[in-house]
Structure formats: C-alpha cells, structure tokens
Short mmCIF file of C-alpha atoms in Angstrom, two decimals:
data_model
loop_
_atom_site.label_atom_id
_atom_site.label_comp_id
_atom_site.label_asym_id
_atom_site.label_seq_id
_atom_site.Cartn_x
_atom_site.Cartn_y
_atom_site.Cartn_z
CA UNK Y 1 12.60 -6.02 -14.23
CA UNK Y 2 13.04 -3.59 -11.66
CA UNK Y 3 12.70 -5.50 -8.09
CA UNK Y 4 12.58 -3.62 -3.72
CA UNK Y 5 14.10 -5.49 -1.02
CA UNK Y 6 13.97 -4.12 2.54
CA UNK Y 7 16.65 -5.09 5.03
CA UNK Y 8 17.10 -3.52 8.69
CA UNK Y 9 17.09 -5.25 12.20
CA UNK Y 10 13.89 -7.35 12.91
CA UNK Y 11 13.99 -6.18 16.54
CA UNK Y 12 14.01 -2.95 18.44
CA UNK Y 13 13.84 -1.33 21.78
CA UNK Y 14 11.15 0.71 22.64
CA UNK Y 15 12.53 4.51 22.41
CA UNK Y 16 14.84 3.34 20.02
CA UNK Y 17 14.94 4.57 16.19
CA UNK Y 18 14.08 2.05 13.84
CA UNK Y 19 16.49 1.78 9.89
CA UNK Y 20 15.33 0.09 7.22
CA UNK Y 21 16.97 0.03 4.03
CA UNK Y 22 15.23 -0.39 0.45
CA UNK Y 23 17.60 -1.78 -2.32
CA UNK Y 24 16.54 -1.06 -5.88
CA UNK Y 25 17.24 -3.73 -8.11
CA UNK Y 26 17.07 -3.70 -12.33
CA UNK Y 27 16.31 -0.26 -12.55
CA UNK Y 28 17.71 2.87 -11.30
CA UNK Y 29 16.38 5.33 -8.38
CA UNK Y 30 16.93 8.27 -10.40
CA UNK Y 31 15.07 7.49 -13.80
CA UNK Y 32 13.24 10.82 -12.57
CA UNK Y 33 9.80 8.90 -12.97
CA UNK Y 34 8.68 7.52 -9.68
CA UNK Y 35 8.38 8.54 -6.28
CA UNK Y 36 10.36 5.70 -3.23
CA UNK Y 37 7.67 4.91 -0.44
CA UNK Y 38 7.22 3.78 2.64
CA UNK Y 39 4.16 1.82 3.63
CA UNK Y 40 3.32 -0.24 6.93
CA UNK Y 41 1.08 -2.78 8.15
CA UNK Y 42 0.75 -3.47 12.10
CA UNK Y 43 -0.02 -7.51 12.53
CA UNK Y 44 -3.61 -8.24 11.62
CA UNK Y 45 -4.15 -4.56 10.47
CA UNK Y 46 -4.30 -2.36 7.47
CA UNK Y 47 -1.98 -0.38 5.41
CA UNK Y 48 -0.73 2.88 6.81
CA UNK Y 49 1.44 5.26 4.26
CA UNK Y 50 4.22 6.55 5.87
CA UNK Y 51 6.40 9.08 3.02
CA UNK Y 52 7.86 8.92 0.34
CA UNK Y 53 11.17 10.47 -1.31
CA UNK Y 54 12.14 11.46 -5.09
CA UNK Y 55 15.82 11.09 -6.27
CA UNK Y 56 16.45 14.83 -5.50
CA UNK Y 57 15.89 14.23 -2.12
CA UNK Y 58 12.44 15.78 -2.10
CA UNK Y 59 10.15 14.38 0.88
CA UNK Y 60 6.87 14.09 2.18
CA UNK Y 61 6.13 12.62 5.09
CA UNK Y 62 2.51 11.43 7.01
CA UNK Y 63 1.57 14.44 9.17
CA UNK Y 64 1.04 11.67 11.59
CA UNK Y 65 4.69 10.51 11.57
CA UNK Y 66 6.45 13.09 10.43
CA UNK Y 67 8.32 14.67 13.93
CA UNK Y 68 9.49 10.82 14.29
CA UNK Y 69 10.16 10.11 10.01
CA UNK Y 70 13.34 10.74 7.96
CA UNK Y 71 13.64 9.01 4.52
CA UNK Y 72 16.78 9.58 2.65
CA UNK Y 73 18.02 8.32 -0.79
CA UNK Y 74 21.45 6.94 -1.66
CA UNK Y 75 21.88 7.00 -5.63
CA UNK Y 76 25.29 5.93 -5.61
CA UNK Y 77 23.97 2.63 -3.60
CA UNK Y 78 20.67 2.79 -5.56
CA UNK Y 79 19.16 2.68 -2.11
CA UNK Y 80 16.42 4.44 0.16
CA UNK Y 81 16.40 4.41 3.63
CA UNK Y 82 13.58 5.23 6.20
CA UNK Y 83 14.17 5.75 9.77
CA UNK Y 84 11.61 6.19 12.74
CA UNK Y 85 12.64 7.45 16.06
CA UNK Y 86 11.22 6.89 19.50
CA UNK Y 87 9.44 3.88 18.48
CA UNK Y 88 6.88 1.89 20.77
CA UNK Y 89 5.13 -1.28 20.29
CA UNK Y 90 2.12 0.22 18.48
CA UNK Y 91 5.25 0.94 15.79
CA UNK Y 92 5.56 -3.16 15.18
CA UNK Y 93 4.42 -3.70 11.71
CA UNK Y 94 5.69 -5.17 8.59
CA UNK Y 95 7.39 -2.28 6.80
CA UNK Y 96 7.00 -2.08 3.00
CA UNK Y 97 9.18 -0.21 0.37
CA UNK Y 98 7.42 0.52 -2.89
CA UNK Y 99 7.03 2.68 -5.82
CA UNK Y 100 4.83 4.92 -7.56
CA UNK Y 101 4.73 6.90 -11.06
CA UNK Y 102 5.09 10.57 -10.51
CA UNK Y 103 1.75 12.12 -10.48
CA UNK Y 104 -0.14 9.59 -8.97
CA UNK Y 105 0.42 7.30 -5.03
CA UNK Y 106 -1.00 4.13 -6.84
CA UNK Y 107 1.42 1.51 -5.96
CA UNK Y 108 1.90 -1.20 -8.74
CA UNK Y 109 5.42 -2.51 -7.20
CA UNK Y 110 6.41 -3.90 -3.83
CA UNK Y 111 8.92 -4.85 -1.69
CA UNK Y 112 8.04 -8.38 0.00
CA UNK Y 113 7.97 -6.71 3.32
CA UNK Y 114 10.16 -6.78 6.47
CA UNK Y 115 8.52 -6.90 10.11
CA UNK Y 116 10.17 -4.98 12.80
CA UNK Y 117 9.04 -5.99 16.36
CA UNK Y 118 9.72 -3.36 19.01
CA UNK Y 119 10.00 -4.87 22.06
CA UNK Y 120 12.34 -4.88 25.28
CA UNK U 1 -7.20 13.53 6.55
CA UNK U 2 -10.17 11.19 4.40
CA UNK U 3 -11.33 7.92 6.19
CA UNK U 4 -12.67 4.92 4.21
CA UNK U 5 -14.87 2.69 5.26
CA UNK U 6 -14.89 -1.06 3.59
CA UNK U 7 -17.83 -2.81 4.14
CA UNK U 8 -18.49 -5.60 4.82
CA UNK U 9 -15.96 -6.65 6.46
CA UNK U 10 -16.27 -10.03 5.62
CA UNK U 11 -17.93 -11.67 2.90
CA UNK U 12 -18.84 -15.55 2.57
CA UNK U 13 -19.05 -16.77 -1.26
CA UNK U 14 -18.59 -19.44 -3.40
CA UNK U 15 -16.44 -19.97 -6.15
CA UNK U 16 -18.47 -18.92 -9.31
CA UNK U 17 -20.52 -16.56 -7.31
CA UNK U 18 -20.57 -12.65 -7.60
CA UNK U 19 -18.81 -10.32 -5.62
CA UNK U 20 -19.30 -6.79 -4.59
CA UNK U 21 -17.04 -4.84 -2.25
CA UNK U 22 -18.04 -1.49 -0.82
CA UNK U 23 -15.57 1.61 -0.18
CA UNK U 24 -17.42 4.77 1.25
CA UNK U 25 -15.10 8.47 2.14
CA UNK U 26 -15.74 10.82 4.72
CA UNK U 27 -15.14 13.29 1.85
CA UNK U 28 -15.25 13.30 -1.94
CA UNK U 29 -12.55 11.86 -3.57
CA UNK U 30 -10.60 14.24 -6.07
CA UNK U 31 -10.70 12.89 -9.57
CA UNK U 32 -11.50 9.31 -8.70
CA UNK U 33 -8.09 8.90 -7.26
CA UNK U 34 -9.11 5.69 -5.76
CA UNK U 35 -7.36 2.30 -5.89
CA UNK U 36 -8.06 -1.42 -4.87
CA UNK U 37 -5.60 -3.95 -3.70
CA UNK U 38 -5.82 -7.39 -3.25
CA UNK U 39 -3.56 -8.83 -0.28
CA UNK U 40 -2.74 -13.31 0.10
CA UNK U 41 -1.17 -14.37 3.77
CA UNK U 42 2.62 -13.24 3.73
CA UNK U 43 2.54 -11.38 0.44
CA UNK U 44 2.70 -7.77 -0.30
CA UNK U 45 -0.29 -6.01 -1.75
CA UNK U 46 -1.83 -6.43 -5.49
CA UNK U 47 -2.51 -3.35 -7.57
CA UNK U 48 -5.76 -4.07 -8.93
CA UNK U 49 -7.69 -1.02 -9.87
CA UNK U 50 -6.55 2.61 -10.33
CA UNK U 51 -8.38 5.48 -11.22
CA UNK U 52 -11.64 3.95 -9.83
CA UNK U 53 -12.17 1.77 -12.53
CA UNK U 54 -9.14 1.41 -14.48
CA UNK U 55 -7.64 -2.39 -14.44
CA UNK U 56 -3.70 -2.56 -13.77
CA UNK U 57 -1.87 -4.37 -16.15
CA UNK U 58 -2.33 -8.40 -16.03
CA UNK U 59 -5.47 -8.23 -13.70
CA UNK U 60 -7.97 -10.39 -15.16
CA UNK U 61 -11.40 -8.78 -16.69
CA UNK U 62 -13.72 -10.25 -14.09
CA UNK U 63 -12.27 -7.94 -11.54
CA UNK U 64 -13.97 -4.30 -12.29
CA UNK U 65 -14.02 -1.02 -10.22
CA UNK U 66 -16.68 1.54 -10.52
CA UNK U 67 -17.81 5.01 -8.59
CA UNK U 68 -17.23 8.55 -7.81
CA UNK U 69 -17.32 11.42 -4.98
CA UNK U 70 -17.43 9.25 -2.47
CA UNK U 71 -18.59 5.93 -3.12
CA UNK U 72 -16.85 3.30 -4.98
CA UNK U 73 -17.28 -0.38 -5.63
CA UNK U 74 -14.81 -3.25 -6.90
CA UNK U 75 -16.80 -6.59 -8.76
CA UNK U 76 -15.85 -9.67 -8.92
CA UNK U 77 -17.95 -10.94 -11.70
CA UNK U 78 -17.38 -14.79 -11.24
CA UNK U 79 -15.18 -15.58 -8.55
CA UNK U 80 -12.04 -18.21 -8.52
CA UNK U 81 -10.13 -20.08 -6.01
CA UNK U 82 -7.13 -17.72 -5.98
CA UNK U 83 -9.63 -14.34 -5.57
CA UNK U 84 -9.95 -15.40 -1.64
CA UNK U 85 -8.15 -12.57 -0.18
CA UNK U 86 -8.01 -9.44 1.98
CA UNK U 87 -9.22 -6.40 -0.48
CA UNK U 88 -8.09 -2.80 0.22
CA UNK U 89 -9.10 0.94 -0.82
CA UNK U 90 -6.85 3.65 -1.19
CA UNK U 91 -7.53 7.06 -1.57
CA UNK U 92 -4.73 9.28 -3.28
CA UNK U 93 -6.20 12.36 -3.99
CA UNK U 94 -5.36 14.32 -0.92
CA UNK U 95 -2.85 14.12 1.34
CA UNK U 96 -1.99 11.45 3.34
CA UNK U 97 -3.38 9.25 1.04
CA UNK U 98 -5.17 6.66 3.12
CA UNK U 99 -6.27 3.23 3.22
CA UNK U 100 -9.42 1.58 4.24
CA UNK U 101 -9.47 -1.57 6.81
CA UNK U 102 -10.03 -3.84 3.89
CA UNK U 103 -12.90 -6.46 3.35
CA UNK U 104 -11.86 -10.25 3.76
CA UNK U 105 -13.79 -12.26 1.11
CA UNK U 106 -13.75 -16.04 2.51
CA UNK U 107 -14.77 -19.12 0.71
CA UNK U 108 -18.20 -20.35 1.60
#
C-alpha cells in the first residue's frame, strides 16, 4: 500500500527558506491519478492547504503563499518537494504531504507530519 | 476565498450519546464539495466524509454527513471511546480549498 513520509530540517532561521521532502512509497508518483499536496498545521491550530503538484509538473499554489511557494516533483526519486522562502515564526507548523484523486482535494492519505520550528 | 465556521467549538458528551457538529460557509459550496476529518493528538487527519455525505472507505456507519449550499452537518449517531477527537470541514469546491477551525468533541 502506497505510504508519504516527509523529511527536511526541523529548524529554521527566520528569513530563511524552508525544504521539505515527500517520499512516495508502494506506489508510483506518476500513475497519472492523483494530485501531491502540501498541507500545514501551526501548533494548536487548523489545517491550512498550501499547493499541490501533478507528475507533469503542473502546480497550484495558495494565493496566500504563492510569491513565497515552489513545489517540485522528482519521478526518478519518486519524490515531491515543497519549499517556502522568507519564512517567520507564524510559518512554524507541522507540514503534511498528502494525496488526492484527480478531480477532487479530498484527502484520504497522509504523511505522519513533520514540524518545522522557525526560530533564531 | 470561502470561510467555514465550526461550531461549537467544543462539545461535552458521553459515550453512547449523540453527536452533531455544525459547518456553516460564507458562500455556497459548489456541488457539496465538502469533507470532514477527524484528527487524535500527534496523528495526521482522518478522511471521514466526502461529498457531504458520502462515508470514506472503513469509516464506521454511525458517523454520517448531511447538507448543502452552505450548511452542512456530520452525526455521530452513538458515540465511542475512540470518536473523542478534533473534527474538521473542508471545502473543495473553489479555490483555495479551505478548512474550518474544527470542533473538539470531549468526553463528559
């Protein structure tokens, strides 16, 4: 069964730009059915969608991120990858890859979640 | 961008007892593209619900979503132990999709 781990550094300076990595596992990123996401979650707060990327490279991005957002894909690696630049503390959440079927942004499957602190 | 409001924003039951959790959006949501989630301490979020009232696969039948335009609901006919949990809306109709602050049903 097809299985999202996030990795990255659990720390960053403020102005910094913030990678995390999503590694697909039991499946392949470019079965053509799903969209890769980003999702995040500030301590104590709720969800916030941040993009998402198909296979092709295709993206779309939260108007309210997206001058700081780039998500790429790596197929060879089976990988996507989100970075955020010129990150402050209100940027410290836990930072969830998941997946949804084309033609809907229901998310049935998860990554377990990775929390990035920014902080000096 | 749509806003949704959960209410309450906590809710005090016991197990066995009914619950009913409230999503309202600023605007209508297109074709009931509305989804709950159900989130534990340290875990990722649940798919329950899709499609308003549409049960993911392996959620159990006493969990039930219902509504349209702008108001939705999600039942919890007769609730267990393990339902005690943050609850979520999500609105994926229009872009961004968003998320509401979530209800936090507690155990009485």
């Amino acid at each position: 069964q097809v299985q999202l781990q996030e990795s990255g550094p659990g720390l960053v300076k403020p102005s910094q730009t913030l990678s995390l990595t999503c590694t697909v596992s039991g499946g392949s990123i470019s079965s053509g059915d799903y969209y890769w996401s980003w999702i995040r979650q500030p301590p104590g707060k709720g969800l916030e969608w941040i993009g998402y990327i198909y296979y092709s490279g295709s993206t779309y991005y939260n108007p309210s991120l997206k001058s700081r957002v780039t998500i790429s894909v790596d197929t060879s690696k089976n990988q996507f990858s989100l970075k955020l630049s010129s990150v402050t503390a209100a940027d410290t959440a836990v930072y969830y890859c998941a997946r949804n079927p084309i033609g809907t942004s229901c998310y049935k499957l998860w990554g377990q979640g990775t929390l990035v602190t920014v902080s000096s | 961008e749509i806003v949704l409001t959960q209410s309450p924003g906590t809710l005090s039951l016991s197990p066995g007892e009914r619950a009913t959790l409230s999503c309202r959006a600023s605007q209508s949501v297109s074709s009931s593209y509305l989804a709950w989630y159900q989130q534990k301490p340290g875990q990722a979020p649940r798919l329950l619900i899709y499609g308003a009232s549409s049960r993911a696969t392996g959620i159990p039948d006493r969990f039930s979503g219902s509504g349209s335009g702008t108001d939705f609901t999600l039942t919890i006919s007769r609730l267990e132990p393990e339902d005690f949990a943050v609850y979520y809306c999500q609105q994926y109709g229009s872009s961004p999709q968003t998320f509401g602050q979530g209800t936090r049903l507690e155990i009485k």
